[in-house]
mmCIF file of C-alpha atoms in Angstrom:
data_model
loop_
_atom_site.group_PDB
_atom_site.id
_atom_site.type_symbol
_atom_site.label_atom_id
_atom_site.label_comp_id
_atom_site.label_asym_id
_atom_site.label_seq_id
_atom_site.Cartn_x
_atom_site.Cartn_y
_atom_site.Cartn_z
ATOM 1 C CA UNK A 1 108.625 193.409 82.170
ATOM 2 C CA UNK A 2 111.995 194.238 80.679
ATOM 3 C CA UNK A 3 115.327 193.158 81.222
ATOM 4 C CA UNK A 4 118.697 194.316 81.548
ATOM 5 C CA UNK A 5 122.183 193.106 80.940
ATOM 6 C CA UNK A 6 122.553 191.651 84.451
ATOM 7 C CA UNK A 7 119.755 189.386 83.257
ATOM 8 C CA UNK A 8 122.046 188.774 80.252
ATOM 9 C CA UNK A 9 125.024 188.050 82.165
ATOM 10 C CA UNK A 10 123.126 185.572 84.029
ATOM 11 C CA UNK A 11 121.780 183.674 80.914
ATOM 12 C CA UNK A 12 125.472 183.770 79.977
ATOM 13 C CA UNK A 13 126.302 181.878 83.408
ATOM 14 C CA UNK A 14 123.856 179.332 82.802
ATOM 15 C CA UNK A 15 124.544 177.903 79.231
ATOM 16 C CA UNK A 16 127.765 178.124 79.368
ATOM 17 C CA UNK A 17 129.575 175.394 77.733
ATOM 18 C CA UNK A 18 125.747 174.362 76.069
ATOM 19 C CA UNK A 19 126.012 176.092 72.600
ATOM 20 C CA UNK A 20 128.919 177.396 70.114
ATOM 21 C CA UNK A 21 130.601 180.528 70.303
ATOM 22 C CA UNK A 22 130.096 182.762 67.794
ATOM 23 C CA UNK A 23 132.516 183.233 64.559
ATOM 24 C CA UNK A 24 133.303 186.583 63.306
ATOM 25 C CA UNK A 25 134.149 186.805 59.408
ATOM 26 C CA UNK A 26 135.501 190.047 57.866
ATOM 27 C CA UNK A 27 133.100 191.414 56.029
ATOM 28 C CA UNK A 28 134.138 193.215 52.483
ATOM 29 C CA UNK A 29 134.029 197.199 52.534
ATOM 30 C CA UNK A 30 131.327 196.963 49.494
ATOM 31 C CA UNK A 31 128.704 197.893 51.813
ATOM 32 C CA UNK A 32 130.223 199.821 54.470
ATOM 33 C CA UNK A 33 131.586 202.425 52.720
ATOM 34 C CA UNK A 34 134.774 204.493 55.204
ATOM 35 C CA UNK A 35 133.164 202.088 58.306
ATOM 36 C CA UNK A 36 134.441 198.588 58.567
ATOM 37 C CA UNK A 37 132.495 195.223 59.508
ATOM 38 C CA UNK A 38 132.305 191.253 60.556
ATOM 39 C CA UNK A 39 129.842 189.090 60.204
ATOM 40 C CA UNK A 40 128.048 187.559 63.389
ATOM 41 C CA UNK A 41 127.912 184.120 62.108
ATOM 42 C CA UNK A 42 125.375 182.962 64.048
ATOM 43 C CA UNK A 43 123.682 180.555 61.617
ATOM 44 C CA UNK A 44 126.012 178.033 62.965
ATOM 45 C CA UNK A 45 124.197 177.837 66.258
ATOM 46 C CA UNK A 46 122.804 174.714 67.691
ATOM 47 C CA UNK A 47 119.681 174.413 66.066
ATOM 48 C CA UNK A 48 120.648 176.325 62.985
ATOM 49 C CA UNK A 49 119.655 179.902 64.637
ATOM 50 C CA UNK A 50 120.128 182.582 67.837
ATOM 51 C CA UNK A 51 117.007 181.086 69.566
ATOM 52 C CA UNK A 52 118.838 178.045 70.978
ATOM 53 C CA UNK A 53 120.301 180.606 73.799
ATOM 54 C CA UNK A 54 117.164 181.528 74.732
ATOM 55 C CA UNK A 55 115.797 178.087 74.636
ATOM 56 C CA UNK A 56 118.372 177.027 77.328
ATOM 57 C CA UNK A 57 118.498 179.871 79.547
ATOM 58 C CA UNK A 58 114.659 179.086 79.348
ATOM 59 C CA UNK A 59 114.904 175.434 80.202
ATOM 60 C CA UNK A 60 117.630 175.288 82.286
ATOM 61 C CA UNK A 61 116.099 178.469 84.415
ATOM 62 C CA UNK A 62 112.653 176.826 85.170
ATOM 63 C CA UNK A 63 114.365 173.173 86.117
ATOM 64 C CA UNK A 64 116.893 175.210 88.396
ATOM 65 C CA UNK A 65 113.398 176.642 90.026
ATOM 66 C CA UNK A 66 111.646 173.424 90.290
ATOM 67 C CA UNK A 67 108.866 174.588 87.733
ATOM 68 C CA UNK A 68 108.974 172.303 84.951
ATOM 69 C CA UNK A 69 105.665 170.374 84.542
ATOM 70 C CA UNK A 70 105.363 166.762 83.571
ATOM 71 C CA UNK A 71 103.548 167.921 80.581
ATOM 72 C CA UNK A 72 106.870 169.655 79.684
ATOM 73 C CA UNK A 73 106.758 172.882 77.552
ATOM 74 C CA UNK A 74 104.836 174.378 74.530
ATOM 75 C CA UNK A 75 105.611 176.834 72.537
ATOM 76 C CA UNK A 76 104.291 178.465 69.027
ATOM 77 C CA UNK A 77 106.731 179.543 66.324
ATOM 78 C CA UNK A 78 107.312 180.002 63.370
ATOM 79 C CA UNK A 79 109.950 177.298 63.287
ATOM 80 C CA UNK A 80 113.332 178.427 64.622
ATOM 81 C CA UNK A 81 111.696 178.919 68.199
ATOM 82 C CA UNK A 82 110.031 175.477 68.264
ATOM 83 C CA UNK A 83 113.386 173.768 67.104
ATOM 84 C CA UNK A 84 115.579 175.556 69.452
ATOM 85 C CA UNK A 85 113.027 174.478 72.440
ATOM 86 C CA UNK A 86 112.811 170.892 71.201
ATOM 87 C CA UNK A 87 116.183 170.970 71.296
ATOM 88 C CA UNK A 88 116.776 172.292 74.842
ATOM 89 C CA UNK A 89 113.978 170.352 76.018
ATOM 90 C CA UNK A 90 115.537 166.863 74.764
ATOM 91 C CA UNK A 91 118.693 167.474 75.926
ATOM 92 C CA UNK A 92 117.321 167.478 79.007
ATOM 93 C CA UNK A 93 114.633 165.263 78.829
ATOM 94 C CA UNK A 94 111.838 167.493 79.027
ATOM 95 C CA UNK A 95 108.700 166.783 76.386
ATOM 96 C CA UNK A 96 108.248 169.752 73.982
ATOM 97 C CA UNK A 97 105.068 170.547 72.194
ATOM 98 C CA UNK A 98 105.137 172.853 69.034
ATOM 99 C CA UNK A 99 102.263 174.799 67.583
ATOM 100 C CA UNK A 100 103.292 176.353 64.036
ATOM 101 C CA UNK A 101 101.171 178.021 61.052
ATOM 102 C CA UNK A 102 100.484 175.860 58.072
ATOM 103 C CA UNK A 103 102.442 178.103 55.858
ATOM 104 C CA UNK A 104 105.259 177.170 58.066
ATOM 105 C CA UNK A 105 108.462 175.837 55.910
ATOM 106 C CA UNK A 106 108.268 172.097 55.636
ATOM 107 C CA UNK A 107 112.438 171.849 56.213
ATOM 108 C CA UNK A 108 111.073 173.137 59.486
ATOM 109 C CA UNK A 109 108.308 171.322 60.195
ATOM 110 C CA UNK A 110 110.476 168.134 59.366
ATOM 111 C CA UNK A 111 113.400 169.333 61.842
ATOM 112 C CA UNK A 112 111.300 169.802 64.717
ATOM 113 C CA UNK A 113 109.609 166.036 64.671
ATOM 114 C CA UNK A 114 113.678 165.089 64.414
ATOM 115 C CA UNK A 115 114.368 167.045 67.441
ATOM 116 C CA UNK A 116 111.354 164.786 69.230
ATOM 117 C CA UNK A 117 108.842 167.536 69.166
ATOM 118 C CA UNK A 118 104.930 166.719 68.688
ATOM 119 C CA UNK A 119 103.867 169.091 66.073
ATOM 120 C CA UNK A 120 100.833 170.835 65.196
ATOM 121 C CA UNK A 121 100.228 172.998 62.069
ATOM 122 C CA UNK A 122 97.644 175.915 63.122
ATOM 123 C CA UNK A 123 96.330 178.715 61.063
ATOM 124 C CA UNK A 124 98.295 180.669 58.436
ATOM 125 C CA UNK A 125 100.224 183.341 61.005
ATOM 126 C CA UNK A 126 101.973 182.823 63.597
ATOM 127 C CA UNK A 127 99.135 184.870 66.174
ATOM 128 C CA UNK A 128 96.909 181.865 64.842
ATOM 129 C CA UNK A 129 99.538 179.371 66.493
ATOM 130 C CA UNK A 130 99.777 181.201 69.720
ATOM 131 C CA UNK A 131 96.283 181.276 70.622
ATOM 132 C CA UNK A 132 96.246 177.441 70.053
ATOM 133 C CA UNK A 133 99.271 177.069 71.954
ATOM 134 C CA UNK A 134 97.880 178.821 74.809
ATOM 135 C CA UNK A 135 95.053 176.782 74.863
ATOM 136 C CA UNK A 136 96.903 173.747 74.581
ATOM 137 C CA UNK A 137 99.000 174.886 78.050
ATOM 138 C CA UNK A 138 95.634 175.542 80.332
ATOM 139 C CA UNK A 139 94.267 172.427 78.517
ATOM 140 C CA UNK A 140 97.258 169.657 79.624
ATOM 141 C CA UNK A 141 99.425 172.039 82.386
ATOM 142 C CA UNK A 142 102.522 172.565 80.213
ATOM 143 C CA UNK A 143 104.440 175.593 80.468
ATOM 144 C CA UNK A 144 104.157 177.997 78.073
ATOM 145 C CA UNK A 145 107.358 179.660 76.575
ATOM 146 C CA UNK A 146 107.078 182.476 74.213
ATOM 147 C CA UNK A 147 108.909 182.604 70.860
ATOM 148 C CA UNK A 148 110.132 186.313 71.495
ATOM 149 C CA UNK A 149 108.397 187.624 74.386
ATOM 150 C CA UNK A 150 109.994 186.214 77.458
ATOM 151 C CA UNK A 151 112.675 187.812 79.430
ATOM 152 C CA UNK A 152 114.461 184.415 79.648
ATOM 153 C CA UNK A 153 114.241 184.066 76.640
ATOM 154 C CA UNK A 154 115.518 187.598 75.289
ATOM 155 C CA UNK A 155 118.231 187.414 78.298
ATOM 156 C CA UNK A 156 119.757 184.285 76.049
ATOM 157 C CA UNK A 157 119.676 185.748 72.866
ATOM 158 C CA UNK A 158 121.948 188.689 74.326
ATOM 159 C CA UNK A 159 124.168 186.507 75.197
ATOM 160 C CA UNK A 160 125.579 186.583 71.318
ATOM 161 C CA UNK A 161 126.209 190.417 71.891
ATOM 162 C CA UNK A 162 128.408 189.658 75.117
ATOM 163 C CA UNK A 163 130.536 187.081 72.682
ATOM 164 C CA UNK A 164 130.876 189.528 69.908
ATOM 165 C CA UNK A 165 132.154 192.110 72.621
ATOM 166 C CA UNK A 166 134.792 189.517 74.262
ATOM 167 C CA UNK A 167 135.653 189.007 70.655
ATOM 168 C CA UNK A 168 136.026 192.505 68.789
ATOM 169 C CA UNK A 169 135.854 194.671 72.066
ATOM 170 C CA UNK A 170 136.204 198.031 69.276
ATOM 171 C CA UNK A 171 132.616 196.692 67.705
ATOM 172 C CA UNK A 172 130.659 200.093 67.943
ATOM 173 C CA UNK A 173 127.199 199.386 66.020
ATOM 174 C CA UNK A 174 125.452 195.858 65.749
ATOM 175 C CA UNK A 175 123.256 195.600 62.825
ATOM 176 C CA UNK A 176 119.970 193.120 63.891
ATOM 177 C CA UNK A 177 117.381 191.628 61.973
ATOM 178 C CA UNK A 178 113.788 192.327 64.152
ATOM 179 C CA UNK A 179 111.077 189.776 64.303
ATOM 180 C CA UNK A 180 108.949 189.610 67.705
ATOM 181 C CA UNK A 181 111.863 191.495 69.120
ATOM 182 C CA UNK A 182 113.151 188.912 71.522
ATOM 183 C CA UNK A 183 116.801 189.218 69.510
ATOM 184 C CA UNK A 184 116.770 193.086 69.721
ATOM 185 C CA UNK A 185 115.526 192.896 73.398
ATOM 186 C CA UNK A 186 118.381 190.772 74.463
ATOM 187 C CA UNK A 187 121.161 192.601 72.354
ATOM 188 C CA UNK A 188 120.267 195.881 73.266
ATOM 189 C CA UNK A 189 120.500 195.304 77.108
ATOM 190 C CA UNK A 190 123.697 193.842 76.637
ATOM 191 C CA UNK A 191 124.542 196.340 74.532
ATOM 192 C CA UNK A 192 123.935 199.426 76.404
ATOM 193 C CA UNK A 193 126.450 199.340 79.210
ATOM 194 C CA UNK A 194 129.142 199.015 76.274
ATOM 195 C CA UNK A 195 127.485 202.329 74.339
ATOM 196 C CA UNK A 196 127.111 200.018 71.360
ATOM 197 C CA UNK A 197 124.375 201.332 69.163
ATOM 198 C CA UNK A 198 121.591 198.702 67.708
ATOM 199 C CA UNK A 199 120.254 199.029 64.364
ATOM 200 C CA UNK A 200 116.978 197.127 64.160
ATOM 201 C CA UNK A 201 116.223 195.928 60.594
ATOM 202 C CA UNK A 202 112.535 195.212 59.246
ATOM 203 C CA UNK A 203 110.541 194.255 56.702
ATOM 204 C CA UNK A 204 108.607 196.991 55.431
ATOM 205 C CA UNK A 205 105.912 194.329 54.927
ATOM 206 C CA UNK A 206 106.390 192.695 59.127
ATOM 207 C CA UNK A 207 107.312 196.108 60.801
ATOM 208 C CA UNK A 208 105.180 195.620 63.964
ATOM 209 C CA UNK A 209 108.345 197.633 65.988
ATOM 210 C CA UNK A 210 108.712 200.490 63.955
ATOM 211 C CA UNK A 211 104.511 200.702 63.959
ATOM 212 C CA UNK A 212 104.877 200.436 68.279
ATOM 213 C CA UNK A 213 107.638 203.171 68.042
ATOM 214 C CA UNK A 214 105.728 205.531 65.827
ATOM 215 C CA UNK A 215 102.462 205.018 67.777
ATOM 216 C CA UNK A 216 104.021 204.982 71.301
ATOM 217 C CA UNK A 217 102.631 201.218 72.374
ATOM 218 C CA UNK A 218 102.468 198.146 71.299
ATOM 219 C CA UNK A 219 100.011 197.510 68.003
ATOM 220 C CA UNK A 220 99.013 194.640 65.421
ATOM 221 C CA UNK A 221 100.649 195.167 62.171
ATOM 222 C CA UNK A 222 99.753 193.222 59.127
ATOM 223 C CA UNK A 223 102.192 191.095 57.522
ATOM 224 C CA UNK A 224 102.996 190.232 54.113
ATOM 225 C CA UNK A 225 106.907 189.279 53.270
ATOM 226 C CA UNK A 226 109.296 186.708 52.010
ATOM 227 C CA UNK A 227 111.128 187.262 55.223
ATOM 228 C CA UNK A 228 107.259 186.507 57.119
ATOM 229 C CA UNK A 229 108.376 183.008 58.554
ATOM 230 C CA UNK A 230 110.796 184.151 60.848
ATOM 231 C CA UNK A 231 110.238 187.914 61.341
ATOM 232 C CA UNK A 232 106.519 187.897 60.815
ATOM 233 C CA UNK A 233 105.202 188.507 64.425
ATOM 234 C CA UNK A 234 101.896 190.529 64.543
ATOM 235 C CA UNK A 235 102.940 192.380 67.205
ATOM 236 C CA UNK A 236 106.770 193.306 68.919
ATOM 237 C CA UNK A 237 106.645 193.061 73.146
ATOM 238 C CA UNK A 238 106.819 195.743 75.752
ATOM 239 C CA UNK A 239 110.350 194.364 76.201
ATOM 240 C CA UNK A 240 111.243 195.335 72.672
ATOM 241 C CA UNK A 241 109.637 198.866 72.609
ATOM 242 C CA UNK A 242 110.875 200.055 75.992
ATOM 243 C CA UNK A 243 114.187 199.136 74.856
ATOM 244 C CA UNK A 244 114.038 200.613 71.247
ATOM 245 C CA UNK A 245 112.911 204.112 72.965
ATOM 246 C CA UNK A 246 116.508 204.969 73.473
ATOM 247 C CA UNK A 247 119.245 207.109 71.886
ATOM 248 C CA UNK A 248 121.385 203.795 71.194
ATOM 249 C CA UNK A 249 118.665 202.398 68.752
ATOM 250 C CA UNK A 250 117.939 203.298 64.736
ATOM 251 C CA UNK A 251 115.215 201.273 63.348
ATOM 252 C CA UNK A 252 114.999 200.989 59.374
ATOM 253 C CA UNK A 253 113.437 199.261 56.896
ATOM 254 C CA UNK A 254 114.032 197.072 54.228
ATOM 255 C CA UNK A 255 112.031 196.319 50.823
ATOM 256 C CA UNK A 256 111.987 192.448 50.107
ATOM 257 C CA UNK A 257 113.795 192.694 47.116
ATOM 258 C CA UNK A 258 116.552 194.355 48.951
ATOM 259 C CA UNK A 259 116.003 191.142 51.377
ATOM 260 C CA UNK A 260 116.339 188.680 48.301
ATOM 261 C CA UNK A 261 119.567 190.071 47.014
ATOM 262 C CA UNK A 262 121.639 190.241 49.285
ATOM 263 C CA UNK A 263 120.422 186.416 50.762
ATOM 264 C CA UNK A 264 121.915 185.887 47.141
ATOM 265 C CA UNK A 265 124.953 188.123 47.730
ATOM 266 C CA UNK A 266 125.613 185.654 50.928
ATOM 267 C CA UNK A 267 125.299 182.886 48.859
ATOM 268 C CA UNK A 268 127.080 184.108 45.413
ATOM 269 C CA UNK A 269 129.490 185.507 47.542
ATOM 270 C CA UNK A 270 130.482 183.525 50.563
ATOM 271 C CA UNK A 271 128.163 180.394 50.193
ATOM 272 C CA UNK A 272 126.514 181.246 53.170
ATOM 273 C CA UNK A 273 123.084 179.959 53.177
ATOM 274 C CA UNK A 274 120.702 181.802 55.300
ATOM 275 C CA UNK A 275 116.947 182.614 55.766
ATOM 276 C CA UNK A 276 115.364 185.512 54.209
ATOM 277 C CA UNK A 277 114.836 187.344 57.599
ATOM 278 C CA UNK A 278 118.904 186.580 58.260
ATOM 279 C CA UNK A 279 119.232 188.292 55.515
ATOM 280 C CA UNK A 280 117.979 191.365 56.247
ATOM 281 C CA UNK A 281 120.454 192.644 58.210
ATOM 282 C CA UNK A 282 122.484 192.586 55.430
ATOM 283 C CA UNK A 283 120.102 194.069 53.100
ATOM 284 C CA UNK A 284 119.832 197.389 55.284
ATOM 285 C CA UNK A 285 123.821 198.155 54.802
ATOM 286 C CA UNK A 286 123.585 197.038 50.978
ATOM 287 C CA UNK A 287 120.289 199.194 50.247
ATOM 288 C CA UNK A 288 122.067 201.834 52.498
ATOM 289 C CA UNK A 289 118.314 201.972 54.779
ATOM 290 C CA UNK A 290 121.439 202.385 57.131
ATOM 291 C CA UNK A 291 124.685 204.373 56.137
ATOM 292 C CA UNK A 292 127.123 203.894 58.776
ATOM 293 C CA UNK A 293 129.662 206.824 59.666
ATOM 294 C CA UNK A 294 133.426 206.932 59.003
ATOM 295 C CA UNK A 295 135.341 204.825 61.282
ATOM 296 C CA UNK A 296 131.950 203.094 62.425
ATOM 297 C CA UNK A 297 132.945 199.221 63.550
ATOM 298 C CA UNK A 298 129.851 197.381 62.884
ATOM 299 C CA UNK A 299 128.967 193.500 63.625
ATOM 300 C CA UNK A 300 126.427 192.498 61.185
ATOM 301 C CA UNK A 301 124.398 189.220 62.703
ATOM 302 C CA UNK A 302 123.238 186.663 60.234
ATOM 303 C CA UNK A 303 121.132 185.024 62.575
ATOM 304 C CA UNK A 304 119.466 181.843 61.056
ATOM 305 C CA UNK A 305 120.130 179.321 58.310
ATOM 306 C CA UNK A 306 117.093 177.246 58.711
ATOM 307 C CA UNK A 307 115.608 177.439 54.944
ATOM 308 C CA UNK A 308 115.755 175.253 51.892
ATOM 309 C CA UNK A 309 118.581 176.428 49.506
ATOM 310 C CA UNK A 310 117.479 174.975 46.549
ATOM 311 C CA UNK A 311 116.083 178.566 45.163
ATOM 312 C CA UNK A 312 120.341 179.204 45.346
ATOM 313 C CA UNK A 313 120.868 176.884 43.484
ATOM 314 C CA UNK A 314 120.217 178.634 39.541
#
């Protein structure tokens, strides 16, 4: 199943009003070379990420259809998913179960029993997680929601691309950090009708959609890389390969060190604190894994600030 930006438009419809608009910042020509930038400043979100869009389109979809269980919903993440559906589930008084690997961050693991979420720590990856998550929803009826591979889900997070449009209509390139693919899913079907191109950046060490696009379907990737709690799905969804297999999409990769500096160029620079995998957006202009063209307008998204910034700190 894929989705389109009708789908997107519709997500847009139905949280309106339910999480902040997006700031743009200038970005500094450092990186850019002749092109110019903003920043997608989307670790200001509800939630501290992207996902609480597709959190509410998910919620508030299945209560409009009458298909909410009792047992409420369950999800497995490695963190920012869980919160963002804790979130949308107590704002509407739905009961949210969370299934996350033990390596997950504790600031994560602490934010998700705020938000009201029963937690369980599962395995060391995030597949680990799923499986028990799964098991958990035949075992008690709740509904499963997917952490990236849901078209509700990816229909939400596209809504950010529809706000950077209203915002900088000449934006021609959006520069996107790729976990499970449920970002890049959503953006790119927005994106298309507007010809904007989508980089997706990855971890050399959590590439699971540049392995699908090389091998032509979906395959298990091993993962190893400071960026692994929030972009280190085993595997990307259908979703995100149909969509990459167009002329609008460039998929690079990024070394972790190039990850590392420039989270510390946010930080040293703007005092922006974001996750490693927000990061590495960034890191793909600043290690020039992407060189954008003369008079390229590009939107870089820094899309999560759940992480403990004490490493900042020296």
């Amino acid at each position: 199943m894929t989705i389109d930006h009708l789908d997107v438009l519709a997500a847009a419809q139905r949280i309106a009003g339910q999480v902040r608009p997006v700031a743009l910042a200038p970005m500094d020509p450092g990186a850019l070379g002749a092109a110019t930038g903003v920043f997608a400043l989307e670790l200001m979100q509800h939630t501290g990420s992207f996902k609480a869009r597709g959190a509410l389109n998910f919620v508030g979809a299945h209560l409009d259809a009458g298909t909410l269980p009792e047992a409420g919903i369950v999800i497995a993440s490695g963190g920012n998913a869980g919160m963002a559906n804790a979130w949308a589930a107590r704002a509407h008084g739905v009961r949210a179960t969370v299934f996350v690997p033990e390596t997950a961050p504790p600031v994560k693991v602490a934010r998700l029993r705020t938000l009201g979420a029963e937690v369980h720590q599962v395995g060391s990856e995030y597949a680990e997680a799923l499986d028990a998550s799964l098991r958990f929803a035949a075992e008690v009826g709740a509904l499963a929601s997917h952490a990236y591979d849901n078209p509700l889900i990816a229909a939400g997070a596209g809504t950010l691309l529809q706000e950077i449009v209203a915002a900088r209509p000449d934006v021609s390139t959006v520069v996107v950090a790729v976990g499970g693919g449920g970002l890049f899913s959503g953006m790119a079907a927005a994106a298309r009708p507007h010809g904007i191109r989508v980089v997706a950046v990855e971890p050399i060490g959590a590439q699971a959609l540049r392995a699908a696009l090389d091998a032509g379907r979906v395959v298990d990737v091993p993962v190893a890389s400071v960026a692994a709690d929030s972009l280190g799905a085993r595997r990307t969804s259908e979703m995100a390969l149909s969509l990459a297999q167009h002329g609008d999409v460039r998929s690079v990769l990024v070394l972790d060190d190039a990850i590392v500096a420039a989270r510390r160029h946010l930080w040293d620079e703007r005092r922006l604190v974001v996750e490693h995998g927000a990061a590495a957006a960034l890191a793909a202009l600043e290690s020039r894994a992407y060189v954008p063209d003369a008079g390229e307008r590009v939107a870089v998204v820094l899309c999560g600030a759940n992480t403990d910034p004490a490493d900042l700190a020296h």
